[in-house]
Short mmCIF file of N, CA and C in Angstrom, two decimals:
data_model
loop_
_atom_site.label_atom_id
_atom_site.label_comp_id
_atom_site.label_asym_id
_atom_site.label_seq_id
_atom_site.Cartn_x
_atom_site.Cartn_y
_atom_site.Cartn_z
N ILE A 653 -39.88 -54.89 29.38
CA ILE A 653 -38.76 -54.06 28.92
C ILE A 653 -37.91 -53.64 30.11
N ILE A 654 -38.54 -53.18 31.17
CA ILE A 654 -37.80 -52.75 32.35
C ILE A 654 -37.02 -53.92 32.95
N GLU A 655 -37.68 -55.07 33.03
CA GLU A 655 -37.03 -56.25 33.60
C GLU A 655 -35.85 -56.70 32.74
N ALA A 656 -35.93 -56.51 31.43
CA ALA A 656 -34.86 -56.91 30.53
C ALA A 656 -33.70 -55.93 30.56
N GLY A 657 -33.96 -54.74 31.09
CA GLY A 657 -32.91 -53.72 31.14
C GLY A 657 -32.65 -53.07 29.79
N LYS A 658 -33.64 -53.09 28.94
CA LYS A 658 -33.51 -52.51 27.61
C LYS A 658 -34.31 -51.21 27.53
N ALA A 659 -33.88 -50.34 26.61
CA ALA A 659 -34.59 -49.08 26.38
C ALA A 659 -35.92 -49.37 25.69
N PRO A 660 -36.93 -48.48 25.85
CA PRO A 660 -38.25 -48.70 25.22
C PRO A 660 -38.19 -48.88 23.71
N GLU A 661 -37.30 -48.17 23.03
CA GLU A 661 -37.25 -48.30 21.58
C GLU A 661 -36.76 -49.68 21.15
N ALA A 662 -36.12 -50.42 22.05
CA ALA A 662 -35.64 -51.76 21.73
C ALA A 662 -36.80 -52.71 21.46
N ALA A 663 -37.95 -52.43 22.00
CA ALA A 663 -39.11 -53.29 21.80
C ALA A 663 -39.60 -53.25 20.36
N ALA A 664 -39.42 -52.14 19.69
CA ALA A 664 -39.91 -51.98 18.33
C ALA A 664 -38.93 -52.53 17.30
N SER A 665 -37.66 -52.19 17.44
CA SER A 665 -36.70 -52.58 16.41
C SER A 665 -35.29 -52.63 17.00
N THR A 666 -34.75 -53.81 17.11
CA THR A 666 -33.39 -53.93 17.66
C THR A 666 -32.35 -53.37 16.70
N SER A 667 -32.61 -53.47 15.39
CA SER A 667 -31.64 -52.94 14.43
C SER A 667 -31.58 -51.41 14.51
N ALA A 668 -32.71 -50.77 14.80
CA ALA A 668 -32.73 -49.31 14.95
C ALA A 668 -31.90 -48.89 16.15
N VAL A 669 -31.98 -49.66 17.22
CA VAL A 669 -31.20 -49.35 18.42
C VAL A 669 -29.71 -49.50 18.13
N GLN A 670 -29.34 -50.54 17.39
CA GLN A 670 -27.93 -50.75 17.04
C GLN A 670 -27.43 -49.63 16.13
N ASP A 671 -28.26 -49.22 15.16
CA ASP A 671 -27.89 -48.12 14.27
C ASP A 671 -27.71 -46.83 15.06
N LYS A 672 -28.60 -46.59 15.99
CA LYS A 672 -28.52 -45.39 16.82
C LYS A 672 -27.23 -45.38 17.63
N ALA A 673 -26.88 -46.51 18.20
CA ALA A 673 -25.66 -46.61 18.99
C ALA A 673 -24.43 -46.35 18.12
N ALA A 674 -24.44 -46.86 16.90
CA ALA A 674 -23.32 -46.66 15.98
C ALA A 674 -23.17 -45.18 15.61
N VAL A 675 -24.28 -44.53 15.33
CA VAL A 675 -24.26 -43.11 14.97
C VAL A 675 -23.78 -42.27 16.15
N GLU A 676 -24.28 -42.57 17.34
CA GLU A 676 -23.87 -41.82 18.53
C GLU A 676 -22.37 -41.95 18.79
N SER A 677 -21.84 -43.16 18.66
CA SER A 677 -20.41 -43.34 18.91
C SER A 677 -19.58 -42.62 17.85
N GLU A 678 -20.06 -42.61 16.60
CA GLU A 678 -19.35 -41.89 15.54
C GLU A 678 -19.35 -40.39 15.82
N LEU A 679 -20.48 -39.86 16.24
CA LEU A 679 -20.55 -38.43 16.55
C LEU A 679 -19.64 -38.05 17.71
N LEU A 680 -19.61 -38.90 18.72
CA LEU A 680 -18.76 -38.62 19.87
C LEU A 680 -17.28 -38.61 19.50
N GLN A 681 -16.90 -39.37 18.49
CA GLN A 681 -15.51 -39.39 18.04
C GLN A 681 -15.19 -38.15 17.21
N GLU A 682 -16.14 -37.67 16.42
CA GLU A 682 -15.90 -36.56 15.50
C GLU A 682 -16.04 -35.19 16.14
N VAL A 683 -16.91 -35.05 17.11
CA VAL A 683 -17.17 -33.75 17.73
C VAL A 683 -16.14 -33.48 18.80
N LYS A 684 -15.52 -32.31 18.73
CA LYS A 684 -14.50 -31.94 19.71
C LYS A 684 -15.16 -31.21 20.87
N ALA A 685 -14.66 -31.47 22.05
CA ALA A 685 -15.18 -30.80 23.25
C ALA A 685 -14.70 -29.35 23.27
N VAL A 686 -15.59 -28.45 23.62
CA VAL A 686 -15.28 -27.03 23.69
C VAL A 686 -15.61 -26.55 25.09
N PRO A 687 -14.69 -25.81 25.72
CA PRO A 687 -14.99 -25.32 27.08
C PRO A 687 -16.12 -24.29 27.04
N ALA A 688 -16.90 -24.28 28.09
CA ALA A 688 -18.03 -23.35 28.18
C ALA A 688 -17.50 -21.93 28.34
N VAL A 689 -18.21 -20.99 27.76
CA VAL A 689 -17.84 -19.59 27.86
C VAL A 689 -18.79 -18.94 28.85
N GLY A 690 -18.24 -18.31 29.89
CA GLY A 690 -19.08 -17.68 30.92
C GLY A 690 -19.61 -16.34 30.44
N GLU A 691 -20.76 -15.98 30.98
CA GLU A 691 -21.36 -14.69 30.66
C GLU A 691 -20.81 -13.63 31.60
N ASP A 692 -20.82 -12.40 31.14
CA ASP A 692 -20.42 -11.28 31.97
C ASP A 692 -21.52 -11.05 33.01
N LYS A 693 -21.17 -10.96 34.29
CA LYS A 693 -22.18 -10.81 35.34
C LYS A 693 -23.00 -9.54 35.17
N SER A 694 -22.36 -8.44 34.82
CA SER A 694 -23.10 -7.19 34.70
C SER A 694 -24.14 -7.29 33.58
N LYS A 695 -23.81 -7.99 32.52
CA LYS A 695 -24.75 -8.17 31.42
C LYS A 695 -25.96 -8.99 31.89
N THR A 696 -25.71 -10.04 32.66
CA THR A 696 -26.79 -10.87 33.18
C THR A 696 -27.68 -10.07 34.12
N GLU A 697 -27.09 -9.28 34.99
CA GLU A 697 -27.87 -8.48 35.93
C GLU A 697 -28.70 -7.44 35.21
N GLU A 698 -28.16 -6.86 34.12
CA GLU A 698 -28.92 -5.88 33.35
C GLU A 698 -30.18 -6.51 32.79
N VAL A 699 -30.06 -7.69 32.24
CA VAL A 699 -31.21 -8.36 31.64
C VAL A 699 -32.25 -8.65 32.70
N LYS A 700 -31.82 -9.13 33.86
CA LYS A 700 -32.77 -9.42 34.94
C LYS A 700 -33.48 -8.15 35.37
N THR A 701 -32.76 -7.04 35.49
CA THR A 701 -33.36 -5.79 35.92
C THR A 701 -34.35 -5.28 34.87
N ASP A 702 -33.94 -5.31 33.61
CA ASP A 702 -34.81 -4.82 32.55
C ASP A 702 -36.07 -5.66 32.42
N SER A 703 -35.96 -6.97 32.55
CA SER A 703 -37.13 -7.81 32.37
C SER A 703 -38.09 -7.70 33.55
N ALA A 704 -37.59 -7.29 34.71
CA ALA A 704 -38.45 -7.18 35.89
C ALA A 704 -39.30 -5.91 35.85
N VAL A 705 -38.84 -4.89 35.14
CA VAL A 705 -39.58 -3.63 35.08
C VAL A 705 -40.84 -3.83 34.27
N GLY A 706 -41.97 -3.53 34.87
CA GLY A 706 -43.25 -3.63 34.17
C GLY A 706 -43.69 -5.06 33.92
N ALA A 707 -43.15 -5.99 34.66
CA ALA A 707 -43.50 -7.39 34.44
C ALA A 707 -44.95 -7.68 34.80
N ALA A 708 -45.45 -7.06 35.86
CA ALA A 708 -46.83 -7.30 36.28
C ALA A 708 -47.58 -5.97 36.30
N PRO A 709 -48.57 -5.81 35.43
CA PRO A 709 -49.32 -4.55 35.44
C PRO A 709 -50.15 -4.43 36.71
N VAL A 710 -50.28 -3.22 37.17
CA VAL A 710 -51.06 -2.96 38.39
C VAL A 710 -52.43 -2.47 37.97
N LEU A 711 -53.46 -3.15 38.45
CA LEU A 711 -54.83 -2.76 38.14
C LEU A 711 -55.43 -2.05 39.33
N VAL A 712 -56.04 -0.90 39.08
CA VAL A 712 -56.66 -0.13 40.16
C VAL A 712 -58.16 -0.21 39.96
N THR A 713 -58.85 -0.73 40.95
CA THR A 713 -60.30 -0.85 40.84
C THR A 713 -60.96 0.46 41.22
N GLU A 714 -62.22 0.59 40.87
CA GLU A 714 -62.97 1.80 41.20
C GLU A 714 -63.04 2.00 42.71
N GLU A 715 -63.16 0.91 43.45
CA GLU A 715 -63.26 1.00 44.90
C GLU A 715 -62.00 1.62 45.49
N VAL A 716 -60.85 1.25 44.98
CA VAL A 716 -59.59 1.80 45.47
C VAL A 716 -59.49 3.27 45.10
N LYS A 717 -59.94 3.63 43.89
CA LYS A 717 -59.89 5.02 43.47
C LYS A 717 -60.75 5.89 44.38
N GLN A 718 -61.92 5.40 44.77
CA GLN A 718 -62.81 6.17 45.64
C GLN A 718 -62.20 6.32 47.03
N ASP A 719 -61.56 5.28 47.55
CA ASP A 719 -60.92 5.35 48.86
C ASP A 719 -59.78 6.36 48.86
N ALA A 720 -59.09 6.49 47.75
CA ALA A 720 -57.96 7.40 47.67
C ALA A 720 -58.42 8.85 47.61
N ALA A 721 -59.63 9.09 47.15
CA ALA A 721 -60.12 10.45 46.98
C ALA A 721 -60.61 11.07 48.24
#
């Protein structure tokens, strides 16, 4: 398959590959391109800050408690 330069699905059914190509080209013609919408930086930073709080719980062992006393 690699030597032939064909996709792996071509080994099973060439008609399926042709159908897939036809559907993909039809979709590319019908779907309109839309520009990406950027996120607000402050909103992104808020999420990062909120998700970082309490992300890793701190475990205190008995040995550490005794050393602190």
